[in-house]
Amino acid sequence: MLANLLPGIREIRAPLAAGYIWMITLWIGFFEYIPKKKDAQGIWKSLYELSSMVGMTVTLAAASFAAYLIGCLLEIRARSIVHWFRFSEWQWSLMQKILGNPLSGQLDDPRMLRWTETPETSRGAAGLDSLVLPNESFTAVRRPEWGSRASRSALIDLAIHIRSVGGRTVDLNSAMGRFGDELDQLSIRLQAGNIDLYSTYDRTAAEADLRVNVGFSASVLVSTVAAKSTLAVLLLIPCAWLLIMRGQQKAREANDVLIQAVVSGELQSSVLTSALPRHAVSTAGSDETGATNTSSDTPGTASSVAEPT
């Protein structure tokens, strides 16, 4: 029974907690416009009379329900704003402008999937050299557009998995881009296939939504308090935004669970089981690596020329 209740509690706690904060914000912002009970007229008088008639317990329950509705209306999904605060890319762009083009090549571009592990230590990818084409490197793989929604290590594992499953001629840039289109649907398949692993994903995603919504609503509350009292209260804003960043981190961890489920074979990706986009292997490349290099191509799959970025 507890296992059945937990998903429901996780579903309502983020909008409920944020809704309470929004109601406090509204109260602080407009309390001077709300008449006292003895001075109330019209609708306000009716509300006071209704509250007296039903009692404090029912009044608090109604206020909680109103807070939940407000939270639902203003709820933010952590996965929808996970691309915020990309400080690494901002820092990289700023350093490029400061150092100029001659030295910018020495900087590590965060838009690329780079790692320094050897084939023997690269997350168990033994024989990594056999998965790359001549003059190709995994460091030439560009982070996909949805890449900010997952950690760098999970994207690297996914790149290795795609290449090991699809063969040496798979276009990693295109395949990883297509994988992002079904990322949100993988959680549904995981729920049907592995309930324990799905519980881990669901718990992490719920934590992400809670932190993001509480952090955002708290930042508005702090701003309202600062406007009503003193601007010194604005010093608390970084704490609220830090909570949002923590929520974004949790959202990436939740997506990492989905990616690792695909990599480990617990979950099947329709993108990876379909015909993957492939590079056109040149004759020179075939001569260098032997005729066996092209044997990993899926029969009937059309090749497309797509040089690594």
PDB file of C-alpha atoms in Angstrom:
ATOM      1  CA  MET A   1       0.000   0.000   0.000  1.00  0.00           C
ATOM      2  CA  LEU A   2       2.844   2.354   0.840  1.00  0.00           C
ATOM      3  CA  ALA A   3       4.488   1.635  -2.510  1.00  0.00           C
ATOM      4  CA  ASN A   4       1.257   2.599  -4.265  1.00  0.00           C
ATOM      5  CA  LEU A   5       0.890   5.790  -2.242  1.00  0.00           C
ATOM      6  CA  LEU A   6       4.431   7.107  -2.748  1.00  0.00           C
ATOM      7  CA  PRO A   7       4.090   7.929  -6.483  1.00  0.00           C
ATOM      8  CA  GLY A   8       0.932   9.908  -5.736  1.00  0.00           C
ATOM      9  CA  ILE A   9       2.610  11.818  -2.915  1.00  0.00           C
ATOM     10  CA  ARG A  10       5.546  12.645  -5.161  1.00  0.00           C
ATOM     11  CA  GLU A  11       3.121  13.905  -7.791  1.00  0.00           C
ATOM     12  CA  ILE A  12       1.386  16.425  -5.526  1.00  0.00           C
ATOM     13  CA  ARG A  13       4.164  17.591  -3.230  1.00  0.00           C
ATOM     14  CA  ALA A  14       5.899  19.880  -5.729  1.00  0.00           C
ATOM     15  CA  PRO A  15       2.782  21.876  -6.752  1.00  0.00           C
ATOM     16  CA  LEU A  16       1.516  21.880  -3.150  1.00  0.00           C
ATOM     17  CA  ALA A  17       4.771  23.169  -1.649  1.00  0.00           C
ATOM     18  CA  ALA A  18       5.170  25.776  -4.381  1.00  0.00           C
ATOM     19  CA  GLY A  19       1.480  26.717  -4.049  1.00  0.00           C
ATOM     20  CA  TYR A  20       1.893  27.488  -0.350  1.00  0.00           C
ATOM     21  CA  ILE A  21       4.808  29.777  -1.165  1.00  0.00           C
ATOM     22  CA  TRP A  22       2.790  31.487  -3.916  1.00  0.00           C
ATOM     23  CA  MET A  23      -0.085  32.072  -1.461  1.00  0.00           C
ATOM     24  CA  ILE A  24       2.293  33.595   1.094  1.00  0.00           C
ATOM     25  CA  THR A  25       3.670  35.803  -1.670  1.00  0.00           C
ATOM     26  CA  LEU A  26       0.171  36.955  -2.608  1.00  0.00           C
ATOM     27  CA  TRP A  27      -0.657  37.621   1.028  1.00  0.00           C
ATOM     28  CA  ILE A  28       2.452  39.735   1.568  1.00  0.00           C
ATOM     29  CA  GLY A  29       1.879  41.591  -1.666  1.00  0.00           C
ATOM     30  CA  PHE A  30      -1.834  42.387  -1.183  1.00  0.00           C
ATOM     31  CA  PHE A  31      -2.638  42.016   2.529  1.00  0.00           C
ATOM     32  CA  GLU A  32      -3.244  45.754   2.930  1.00  0.00           C
ATOM     33  CA  TYR A  33      -6.041  45.510   0.367  1.00  0.00           C
ATOM     34  CA  ILE A  34      -7.823  42.713   2.262  1.00  0.00           C
ATOM     35  CA  PRO A  35     -10.349  44.181   4.730  1.00  0.00           C
ATOM     36  CA  LYS A  36     -10.511  43.144   8.373  1.00  0.00           C
ATOM     37  CA  LYS A  37     -13.353  40.878   9.429  1.00  0.00           C
ATOM     38  CA  LYS A  38     -15.208  43.677  11.188  1.00  0.00           C
ATOM     39  CA  ASP A  39     -14.880  45.978   8.147  1.00  0.00           C
ATOM     40  CA  ALA A  40     -15.588  43.351   5.492  1.00  0.00           C
ATOM     41  CA  GLN A  41     -18.361  43.921   2.985  1.00  0.00           C
ATOM     42  CA  GLY A  42     -19.687  41.977   0.031  1.00  0.00           C
ATOM     43  CA  ILE A  43     -17.680  38.940  -1.031  1.00  0.00           C
ATOM     44  CA  TRP A  44     -15.146  39.346   1.764  1.00  0.00           C
ATOM     45  CA  LYS A  45     -17.911  39.313   4.378  1.00  0.00           C
ATOM     46  CA  SER A  46     -19.342  36.160   2.807  1.00  0.00           C
ATOM     47  CA  LEU A  47     -15.963  34.448   2.938  1.00  0.00           C
ATOM     48  CA  TYR A  48     -15.479  35.335   6.593  1.00  0.00           C
ATOM     49  CA  GLU A  49     -18.948  34.010   7.431  1.00  0.00           C
ATOM     50  CA  LEU A  50     -18.325  30.815   5.477  1.00  0.00           C
ATOM     51  CA  SER A  51     -15.045  30.262   7.306  1.00  0.00           C
ATOM     52  CA  SER A  52     -16.735  30.734  10.674  1.00  0.00           C
ATOM     53  CA  MET A  53     -19.491  28.314   9.741  1.00  0.00           C
ATOM     54  CA  VAL A  54     -17.315  25.421   8.505  1.00  0.00           C
ATOM     55  CA  GLY A  55     -14.569  25.859  11.072  1.00  0.00           C
ATOM     56  CA  MET A  56     -10.801  26.294  10.997  1.00  0.00           C
ATOM     57  CA  THR A  57     -10.009  22.736   9.887  1.00  0.00           C
ATOM     58  CA  VAL A  58     -12.126  22.926   6.747  1.00  0.00           C
ATOM     59  CA  THR A  59     -10.833  26.431   6.048  1.00  0.00           C
ATOM     60  CA  LEU A  60      -7.227  25.199   6.172  1.00  0.00           C
ATOM     61  CA  ALA A  61      -8.150  22.257   3.915  1.00  0.00           C
ATOM     62  CA  ALA A  62      -9.710  24.647   1.410  1.00  0.00           C
ATOM     63  CA  ALA A  63      -6.633  26.871   1.557  1.00  0.00           C
ATOM     64  CA  SER A  64      -4.436  23.832   0.911  1.00  0.00           C
ATOM     65  CA  PHE A  65      -6.569  22.879  -2.065  1.00  0.00           C
ATOM     66  CA  ALA A  66      -6.311  26.434  -3.397  1.00  0.00           C
ATOM     67  CA  ALA A  67      -2.535  26.294  -2.909  1.00  0.00           C
ATOM     68  CA  TYR A  68      -2.414  23.020  -4.847  1.00  0.00           C
ATOM     69  CA  LEU A  69      -4.396  24.529  -7.724  1.00  0.00           C
ATOM     70  CA  ILE A  70      -2.114  27.571  -7.834  1.00  0.00           C
ATOM     71  CA  GLY A  71       0.909  25.286  -7.775  1.00  0.00           C
ATOM     72  CA  CYS A  72      -0.490  23.215 -10.652  1.00  0.00           C
ATOM     73  CA  LEU A  73      -1.140  26.336 -12.730  1.00  0.00           C
ATOM     74  CA  LEU A  74       2.365  27.711 -12.138  1.00  0.00           C
ATOM     75  CA  GLU A  75       4.230  24.402 -12.023  1.00  0.00           C
ATOM     76  CA  ILE A  76       7.525  24.188 -13.887  1.00  0.00           C
ATOM     77  CA  ARG A  77       8.936  20.885 -15.080  1.00  0.00           C
ATOM     78  CA  ALA A  78      12.614  20.623 -14.286  1.00  0.00           C
ATOM     79  CA  ARG A  79      13.356  18.980 -17.621  1.00  0.00           C
ATOM     80  CA  SER A  80      11.934  22.012 -19.472  1.00  0.00           C
ATOM     81  CA  ILE A  81      14.464  24.458 -17.989  1.00  0.00           C
ATOM     82  CA  VAL A  82      17.424  22.144 -17.543  1.00  0.00           C
ATOM     83  CA  HIS A  83      19.324  24.059 -20.269  1.00  0.00           C
ATOM     84  CA  TRP A  84      19.511  27.168 -18.059  1.00  0.00           C
ATOM     85  CA  PHE A  85      22.732  28.146 -16.273  1.00  0.00           C
ATOM     86  CA  ARG A  86      25.070  26.727 -18.900  1.00  0.00           C
ATOM     87  CA  PHE A  87      28.009  28.505 -17.316  1.00  0.00           C
ATOM     88  CA  SER A  88      30.577  26.296 -19.037  1.00  0.00           C
ATOM     89  CA  GLU A  89      29.507  27.444 -22.509  1.00  0.00           C
ATOM     90  CA  TRP A  90      29.247  31.079 -21.411  1.00  0.00           C
ATOM     91  CA  GLN A  91      32.710  30.901 -19.868  1.00  0.00           C
ATOM     92  CA  TRP A  92      34.111  29.250 -22.979  1.00  0.00           C
ATOM     93  CA  SER A  93      32.611  31.932 -25.261  1.00  0.00           C
ATOM     94  CA  LEU A  94      33.907  34.703 -22.991  1.00  0.00           C
ATOM     95  CA  MET A  95      37.414  33.238 -22.901  1.00  0.00           C
ATOM     96  CA  GLN A  96      37.348  32.936 -26.688  1.00  0.00           C
ATOM     97  CA  LYS A  97      36.629  36.653 -26.980  1.00  0.00           C
ATOM     98  CA  ILE A  98      39.299  37.538 -24.431  1.00  0.00           C
ATOM     99  CA  LEU A  99      42.059  35.307 -25.779  1.00  0.00           C
ATOM    100  CA  GLY A 100      41.168  35.681 -29.438  1.00  0.00           C
ATOM    101  CA  ASN A 101      41.202  33.086 -32.188  1.00  0.00           C
ATOM    102  CA  PRO A 102      44.921  32.165 -31.997  1.00  0.00           C
ATOM    103  CA  LEU A 103      44.594  30.842 -28.453  1.00  0.00           C
ATOM    104  CA  SER A 104      40.971  29.767 -28.463  1.00  0.00           C
ATOM    105  CA  GLY A 105      41.895  26.391 -29.893  1.00  0.00           C
ATOM    106  CA  GLN A 106      43.641  25.557 -26.620  1.00  0.00           C
ATOM    107  CA  LEU A 107      40.359  25.735 -24.701  1.00  0.00           C
ATOM    108  CA  ASP A 108      38.189  22.695 -24.099  1.00  0.00           C
ATOM    109  CA  ASP A 109      34.965  23.239 -26.021  1.00  0.00           C
ATOM    110  CA  PRO A 110      32.064  22.147 -23.736  1.00  0.00           C
ATOM    111  CA  ARG A 111      29.914  21.619 -26.818  1.00  0.00           C
ATOM    112  CA  MET A 112      32.028  18.600 -27.732  1.00  0.00           C
ATOM    113  CA  LEU A 113      32.083  15.205 -26.050  1.00  0.00           C
ATOM    114  CA  ARG A 114      35.720  14.919 -25.050  1.00  0.00           C
ATOM    115  CA  TRP A 115      37.259  12.455 -22.640  1.00  0.00           C
ATOM    116  CA  THR A 116      40.767  11.312 -21.830  1.00  0.00           C
ATOM    117  CA  GLU A 117      40.271   7.674 -20.836  1.00  0.00           C
ATOM    118  CA  THR A 118      42.225   5.060 -22.742  1.00  0.00           C
ATOM    119  CA  PRO A 119      40.315   2.287 -24.537  1.00  0.00           C
ATOM    120  CA  GLU A 120      41.000   0.005 -21.570  1.00  0.00           C
ATOM    121  CA  THR A 121      39.541   2.417 -18.988  1.00  0.00           C
ATOM    122  CA  SER A 122      36.785   4.050 -21.006  1.00  0.00           C
ATOM    123  CA  ARG A 123      33.862   2.598 -19.064  1.00  0.00           C
ATOM    124  CA  GLY A 124      34.589  -0.955 -20.064  1.00  0.00           C
ATOM    125  CA  ALA A 125      34.650  -0.233 -23.789  1.00  0.00           C
ATOM    126  CA  ALA A 126      37.367  -2.742 -24.564  1.00  0.00           C
ATOM    127  CA  GLY A 127      38.724  -2.460 -28.055  1.00  0.00           C
ATOM    128  CA  LEU A 128      37.517   1.094 -28.494  1.00  0.00           C
ATOM    129  CA  ASP A 129      39.897   1.601 -31.427  1.00  0.00           C
ATOM    130  CA  SER A 130      37.953  -0.966 -33.432  1.00  0.00           C
ATOM    131  CA  LEU A 131      34.827   1.201 -33.201  1.00  0.00           C
ATOM    132  CA  VAL A 132      36.231   4.292 -34.907  1.00  0.00           C
ATOM    133  CA  LEU A 133      36.850   5.009 -38.555  1.00  0.00           C
ATOM    134  CA  PRO A 134      40.277   6.034 -39.921  1.00  0.00           C
ATOM    135  CA  ASN A 135      41.135   9.617 -38.959  1.00  0.00           C
ATOM    136  CA  GLU A 136      38.082   9.694 -36.679  1.00  0.00           C
ATOM    137  CA  SER A 137      38.006  10.201 -32.934  1.00  0.00           C
ATOM    138  CA  PHE A 138      35.218  10.080 -30.400  1.00  0.00           C
ATOM    139  CA  THR A 139      36.358  13.560 -29.420  1.00  0.00           C
ATOM    140  CA  ALA A 140      34.873  14.727 -32.739  1.00  0.00           C
ATOM    141  CA  VAL A 141      31.339  13.946 -31.546  1.00  0.00           C
ATOM    142  CA  ARG A 142      29.319  17.098 -30.972  1.00  0.00           C
ATOM    143  CA  ARG A 143      27.067  17.233 -27.939  1.00  0.00           C
ATOM    144  CA  PRO A 144      23.462  16.946 -29.214  1.00  0.00           C
ATOM    145  CA  GLU A 145      20.948  19.746 -28.800  1.00  0.00           C
ATOM    146  CA  TRP A 146      19.298  17.884 -25.933  1.00  0.00           C
ATOM    147  CA  GLY A 147      22.693  17.120 -24.389  1.00  0.00           C
ATOM    148  CA  SER A 148      22.247  19.605 -21.541  1.00  0.00           C
ATOM    149  CA  ARG A 149      19.507  17.337 -20.175  1.00  0.00           C
ATOM    150  CA  ALA A 150      22.001  14.590 -19.325  1.00  0.00           C
ATOM    151  CA  SER A 151      25.443  14.407 -17.779  1.00  0.00           C
ATOM    152  CA  ARG A 152      28.582  14.334 -19.883  1.00  0.00           C
ATOM    153  CA  SER A 153      29.522  10.830 -18.745  1.00  0.00           C
ATOM    154  CA  ALA A 154      26.088   9.447 -19.672  1.00  0.00           C
ATOM    155  CA  LEU A 155      26.344  10.984 -23.147  1.00  0.00           C
ATOM    156  CA  ILE A 156      29.763   9.410 -23.593  1.00  0.00           C
ATOM    157  CA  ASP A 157      28.397   6.019 -22.571  1.00  0.00           C
ATOM    158  CA  LEU A 158      25.545   6.479 -25.020  1.00  0.00           C
ATOM    159  CA  ALA A 159      27.944   7.373 -27.843  1.00  0.00           C
ATOM    160  CA  ILE A 160      30.031   4.264 -27.190  1.00  0.00           C
ATOM    161  CA  HIS A 161      26.888   2.122 -26.990  1.00  0.00           C
ATOM    162  CA  ILE A 162      25.495   3.458 -30.275  1.00  0.00           C
ATOM    163  CA  ARG A 163      28.768   2.821 -32.067  1.00  0.00           C
ATOM    164  CA  SER A 164      29.189  -0.651 -30.575  1.00  0.00           C
ATOM    165  CA  VAL A 165      25.608  -1.615 -31.508  1.00  0.00           C
ATOM    166  CA  GLY A 166      25.454  -0.031 -34.944  1.00  0.00           C
ATOM    167  CA  GLY A 167      28.986  -0.544 -36.168  1.00  0.00           C
ATOM    168  CA  ARG A 168      31.843   1.696 -37.223  1.00  0.00           C
ATOM    169  CA  THR A 169      29.979   3.602 -39.886  1.00  0.00           C
ATOM    170  CA  VAL A 170      27.138   4.862 -37.699  1.00  0.00           C
ATOM    171  CA  ASP A 171      26.848   8.667 -37.729  1.00  0.00           C
ATOM    172  CA  LEU A 172      27.009   9.387 -34.004  1.00  0.00           C
ATOM    173  CA  ASN A 173      25.976  13.025 -34.320  1.00  0.00           C
ATOM    174  CA  SER A 174      22.761  12.173 -36.132  1.00  0.00           C
ATOM    175  CA  ALA A 175      21.972   9.044 -34.099  1.00  0.00           C
ATOM    176  CA  MET A 176      22.381  10.816 -30.761  1.00  0.00           C
ATOM    177  CA  GLY A 177      20.225  13.679 -31.986  1.00  0.00           C
ATOM    178  CA  ARG A 178      17.441  11.259 -32.906  1.00  0.00           C
ATOM    179  CA  PHE A 179      17.753   9.518 -29.532  1.00  0.00           C
ATOM    180  CA  GLY A 180      16.776  12.739 -27.777  1.00  0.00           C
ATOM    181  CA  ASP A 181      13.405  12.701 -29.542  1.00  0.00           C
ATOM    182  CA  GLU A 182      12.285   9.650 -27.575  1.00  0.00           C
ATOM    183  CA  LEU A 183      13.958  10.456 -24.255  1.00  0.00           C
ATOM    184  CA  ASP A 184      10.693  11.536 -22.619  1.00  0.00           C
ATOM    185  CA  GLN A 185       8.967   8.331 -23.758  1.00  0.00           C
ATOM    186  CA  LEU A 186      11.576   5.998 -22.329  1.00  0.00           C
ATOM    187  CA  SER A 187      10.275   6.466 -18.777  1.00  0.00           C
ATOM    188  CA  ILE A 188       6.925   4.937 -19.777  1.00  0.00           C
ATOM    189  CA  ARG A 189       8.639   1.879 -21.262  1.00  0.00           C
ATOM    190  CA  LEU A 190      10.860   1.611 -18.195  1.00  0.00           C
ATOM    191  CA  GLN A 191       7.811   1.559 -15.940  1.00  0.00           C
ATOM    192  CA  ALA A 192       6.472  -1.419 -17.852  1.00  0.00           C
ATOM    193  CA  GLY A 193       9.798  -3.249 -17.989  1.00  0.00           C
ATOM    194  CA  ASN A 194      11.594  -2.615 -14.690  1.00  0.00           C
ATOM    195  CA  ILE A 195       9.540  -1.138 -11.857  1.00  0.00           C
ATOM    196  CA  ASP A 196      12.499  -0.936  -9.444  1.00  0.00           C
ATOM    197  CA  LEU A 197      14.610   1.052 -11.880  1.00  0.00           C
ATOM    198  CA  TYR A 198      11.602   3.201 -12.718  1.00  0.00           C
ATOM    199  CA  SER A 199      11.154   3.979  -9.011  1.00  0.00           C
ATOM    200  CA  THR A 200      14.696   5.331  -8.969  1.00  0.00           C
ATOM    201  CA  TYR A 201      13.953   7.488 -11.996  1.00  0.00           C
ATOM    202  CA  ASP A 202      10.604   8.676 -10.637  1.00  0.00           C
ATOM    203  CA  ARG A 203      12.058   9.571  -7.254  1.00  0.00           C
ATOM    204  CA  THR A 204      14.890  11.558  -8.823  1.00  0.00           C
ATOM    205  CA  ALA A 205      12.590  13.355 -11.265  1.00  0.00           C
ATOM    206  CA  ALA A 206      10.184  14.249  -8.443  1.00  0.00           C
ATOM    207  CA  GLU A 207      13.058  15.680  -6.395  1.00  0.00           C
ATOM    208  CA  ALA A 208      14.083  17.758  -9.404  1.00  0.00           C
ATOM    209  CA  ASP A 209      10.574  19.192  -9.858  1.00  0.00           C
ATOM    210  CA  LEU A 210      10.280  19.951  -6.137  1.00  0.00           C
ATOM    211  CA  ARG A 211      13.551  21.854  -5.981  1.00  0.00           C
ATOM    212  CA  VAL A 212      12.930  23.810  -9.164  1.00  0.00           C
ATOM    213  CA  ASN A 213       9.396  24.858  -8.210  1.00  0.00           C
ATOM    214  CA  VAL A 214      10.256  25.737  -4.621  1.00  0.00           C
ATOM    215  CA  GLY A 215      13.345  27.631  -5.738  1.00  0.00           C
ATOM    216  CA  PHE A 216      11.474  29.646  -8.362  1.00  0.00           C
ATOM    217  CA  SER A 217       8.507  30.503  -6.122  1.00  0.00           C
ATOM    218  CA  ALA A 218      10.867  31.336  -3.241  1.00  0.00           C
ATOM    219  CA  SER A 219      12.764  33.781  -5.463  1.00  0.00           C
ATOM    220  CA  VAL A 220       9.490  35.602  -6.200  1.00  0.00           C
ATOM    221  CA  LEU A 221       8.655  35.587  -2.481  1.00  0.00           C
ATOM    222  CA  VAL A 222      12.040  37.085  -1.604  1.00  0.00           C
ATOM    223  CA  SER A 223      11.557  39.772  -4.264  1.00  0.00           C
ATOM    224  CA  THR A 224       8.111  40.624  -2.870  1.00  0.00           C
ATOM    225  CA  VAL A 225       9.441  40.849   0.681  1.00  0.00           C
ATOM    226  CA  ALA A 226      12.286  43.066  -0.542  1.00  0.00           C
ATOM    227  CA  ALA A 227       9.821  45.375  -2.297  1.00  0.00           C
ATOM    228  CA  LYS A 228       7.710  45.641   0.873  1.00  0.00           C
ATOM    229  CA  SER A 229      10.549  46.046   3.362  1.00  0.00           C
ATOM    230  CA  THR A 230      14.220  46.418   2.489  1.00  0.00           C
ATOM    231  CA  LEU A 231      16.321  45.611  -0.549  1.00  0.00           C
ATOM    232  CA  ALA A 232      18.827  43.793   1.671  1.00  0.00           C
ATOM    233  CA  VAL A 233      16.502  40.786   1.539  1.00  0.00           C
ATOM    234  CA  LEU A 234      17.495  40.357  -2.109  1.00  0.00           C
ATOM    235  CA  LEU A 235      20.730  38.830  -0.837  1.00  0.00           C
ATOM    236  CA  LEU A 236      18.695  35.641  -0.363  1.00  0.00           C
ATOM    237  CA  ILE A 237      17.935  35.398  -4.091  1.00  0.00           C
ATOM    238  CA  PRO A 238      21.136  33.414  -4.866  1.00  0.00           C
ATOM    239  CA  CYS A 239      19.982  30.761  -2.370  1.00  0.00           C
ATOM    240  CA  ALA A 240      16.722  30.323  -4.277  1.00  0.00           C
ATOM    241  CA  TRP A 241      18.487  30.127  -7.638  1.00  0.00           C
ATOM    242  CA  LEU A 242      20.994  27.665  -6.197  1.00  0.00           C
ATOM    243  CA  LEU A 243      18.038  25.452  -5.319  1.00  0.00           C
ATOM    244  CA  ILE A 244      16.891  25.670  -8.947  1.00  0.00           C
ATOM    245  CA  MET A 245      20.348  24.633 -10.118  1.00  0.00           C
ATOM    246  CA  ARG A 246      20.235  21.665  -7.746  1.00  0.00           C
ATOM    247  CA  GLY A 247      16.920  20.726  -9.284  1.00  0.00           C
ATOM    248  CA  GLN A 248      18.441  20.877 -12.747  1.00  0.00           C
ATOM    249  CA  GLN A 249      21.200  18.578 -11.571  1.00  0.00           C
ATOM    250  CA  LYS A 250      18.595  16.110 -10.297  1.00  0.00           C
ATOM    251  CA  ALA A 251      16.790  16.292 -13.652  1.00  0.00           C
ATOM    252  CA  ARG A 252      20.018  15.293 -15.401  1.00  0.00           C
ATOM    253  CA  GLU A 253      20.452  12.418 -12.964  1.00  0.00           C
ATOM    254  CA  ALA A 254      16.935  11.226 -13.785  1.00  0.00           C
ATOM    255  CA  ASN A 255      17.699  11.236 -17.518  1.00  0.00           C
ATOM    256  CA  ASP A 256      20.981   9.471 -16.794  1.00  0.00           C
ATOM    257  CA  VAL A 257      18.943   6.599 -15.338  1.00  0.00           C
ATOM    258  CA  LEU A 258      17.077   6.270 -18.641  1.00  0.00           C
ATOM    259  CA  ILE A 259      20.272   6.403 -20.688  1.00  0.00           C
ATOM    260  CA  GLN A 260      22.041   3.849 -18.506  1.00  0.00           C
ATOM    261  CA  ALA A 261      18.994   1.588 -18.701  1.00  0.00           C
ATOM    262  CA  VAL A 262      19.338   1.631 -22.502  1.00  0.00           C
ATOM    263  CA  VAL A 263      23.109   1.127 -22.360  1.00  0.00           C
ATOM    264  CA  SER A 264      22.824  -1.793 -19.930  1.00  0.00           C
ATOM    265  CA  GLY A 265      20.081  -3.480 -21.968  1.00  0.00           C
ATOM    266  CA  GLU A 266      17.308  -3.031 -19.397  1.00  0.00           C
ATOM    267  CA  LEU A 267      15.408  -0.768 -21.793  1.00  0.00           C
ATOM    268  CA  GLN A 268      15.043  -0.905 -25.557  1.00  0.00           C
ATOM    269  CA  SER A 269      15.301   2.232 -27.670  1.00  0.00           C
ATOM    270  CA  SER A 270      13.269   2.258 -30.873  1.00  0.00           C
ATOM    271  CA  VAL A 271      15.788   4.684 -32.386  1.00  0.00           C
ATOM    272  CA  LEU A 272      18.711   2.328 -31.790  1.00  0.00           C
ATOM    273  CA  THR A 273      16.813  -0.714 -33.042  1.00  0.00           C
ATOM    274  CA  SER A 274      15.832   1.028 -36.281  1.00  0.00           C
ATOM    275  CA  ALA A 275      18.085   1.785 -39.240  1.00  0.00           C
ATOM    276  CA  LEU A 276      20.680   4.216 -37.921  1.00  0.00           C
ATOM    277  CA  PRO A 277      22.117   7.000 -40.102  1.00  0.00           C
ATOM    278  CA  ARG A 278      25.547   6.094 -41.397  1.00  0.00           C
ATOM    279  CA  HIS A 279      28.680   7.622 -42.858  1.00  0.00           C
ATOM    280  CA  ALA A 280      29.696   6.847 -46.424  1.00  0.00           C
ATOM    281  CA  VAL A 281      32.982   4.952 -46.050  1.00  0.00           C
ATOM    282  CA  SER A 282      35.575   6.084 -48.565  1.00  0.00           C
ATOM    283  CA  THR A 283      37.594   3.632 -50.640  1.00  0.00           C
ATOM    284  CA  ALA A 284      40.822   4.796 -49.021  1.00  0.00           C
ATOM    285  CA  GLY A 285      39.355   4.211 -45.581  1.00  0.00           C
ATOM    286  CA  SER A 286      38.245   0.752 -46.611  1.00  0.00           C
ATOM    287  CA  ASP A 287      41.729  -0.090 -47.884  1.00  0.00           C
ATOM    288  CA  GLU A 288      43.287   0.989 -44.583  1.00  0.00           C
ATOM    289  CA  THR A 289      40.960  -0.937 -42.353  1.00  0.00           C
ATOM    290  CA  GLY A 290      40.135  -3.934 -44.514  1.00  0.00           C
ATOM    291  CA  ALA A 291      36.985  -5.204 -46.019  1.00  0.00           C
ATOM    292  CA  THR A 292      35.681  -6.295 -42.608  1.00  0.00           C
ATOM    293  CA  ASN A 293      35.109  -2.664 -41.577  1.00  0.00           C
ATOM    294  CA  THR A 294      31.925  -2.434 -43.597  1.00  0.00           C
ATOM    295  CA  SER A 295      30.557  -5.780 -42.522  1.00  0.00           C
ATOM    296  CA  SER A 296      28.880  -4.167 -39.491  1.00  0.00           C
ATOM    297  CA  ASP A 297      26.519  -2.164 -41.686  1.00  0.00           C
ATOM    298  CA  THR A 298      22.897  -3.137 -41.420  1.00  0.00           C
ATOM    299  CA  PRO A 299      21.690  -4.674 -44.702  1.00  0.00           C
ATOM    300  CA  GLY A 300      19.423  -2.402 -46.627  1.00  0.00           C
ATOM    301  CA  THR A 301      20.440   0.707 -44.674  1.00  0.00           C
ATOM    302  CA  ALA A 302      21.077   3.780 -46.792  1.00  0.00           C
ATOM    303  CA  SER A 303      24.405   5.528 -46.255  1.00  0.00           C
ATOM    304  CA  SER A 304      24.712   9.262 -45.900  1.00  0.00           C
ATOM    305  CA  VAL A 305      27.785  11.478 -45.958  1.00  0.00           C
ATOM    306  CA  ALA A 306      28.138  13.262 -42.621  1.00  0.00           C
ATOM    307  CA  GLU A 307      31.582  14.250 -41.521  1.00  0.00           C
ATOM    308  CA  PRO A 308      32.199  14.524 -37.750  1.00  0.00           C
ATOM    309  CA  THR A 309      32.184  18.072 -36.414  1.00  0.00           C
TER     310      THR A 309
END
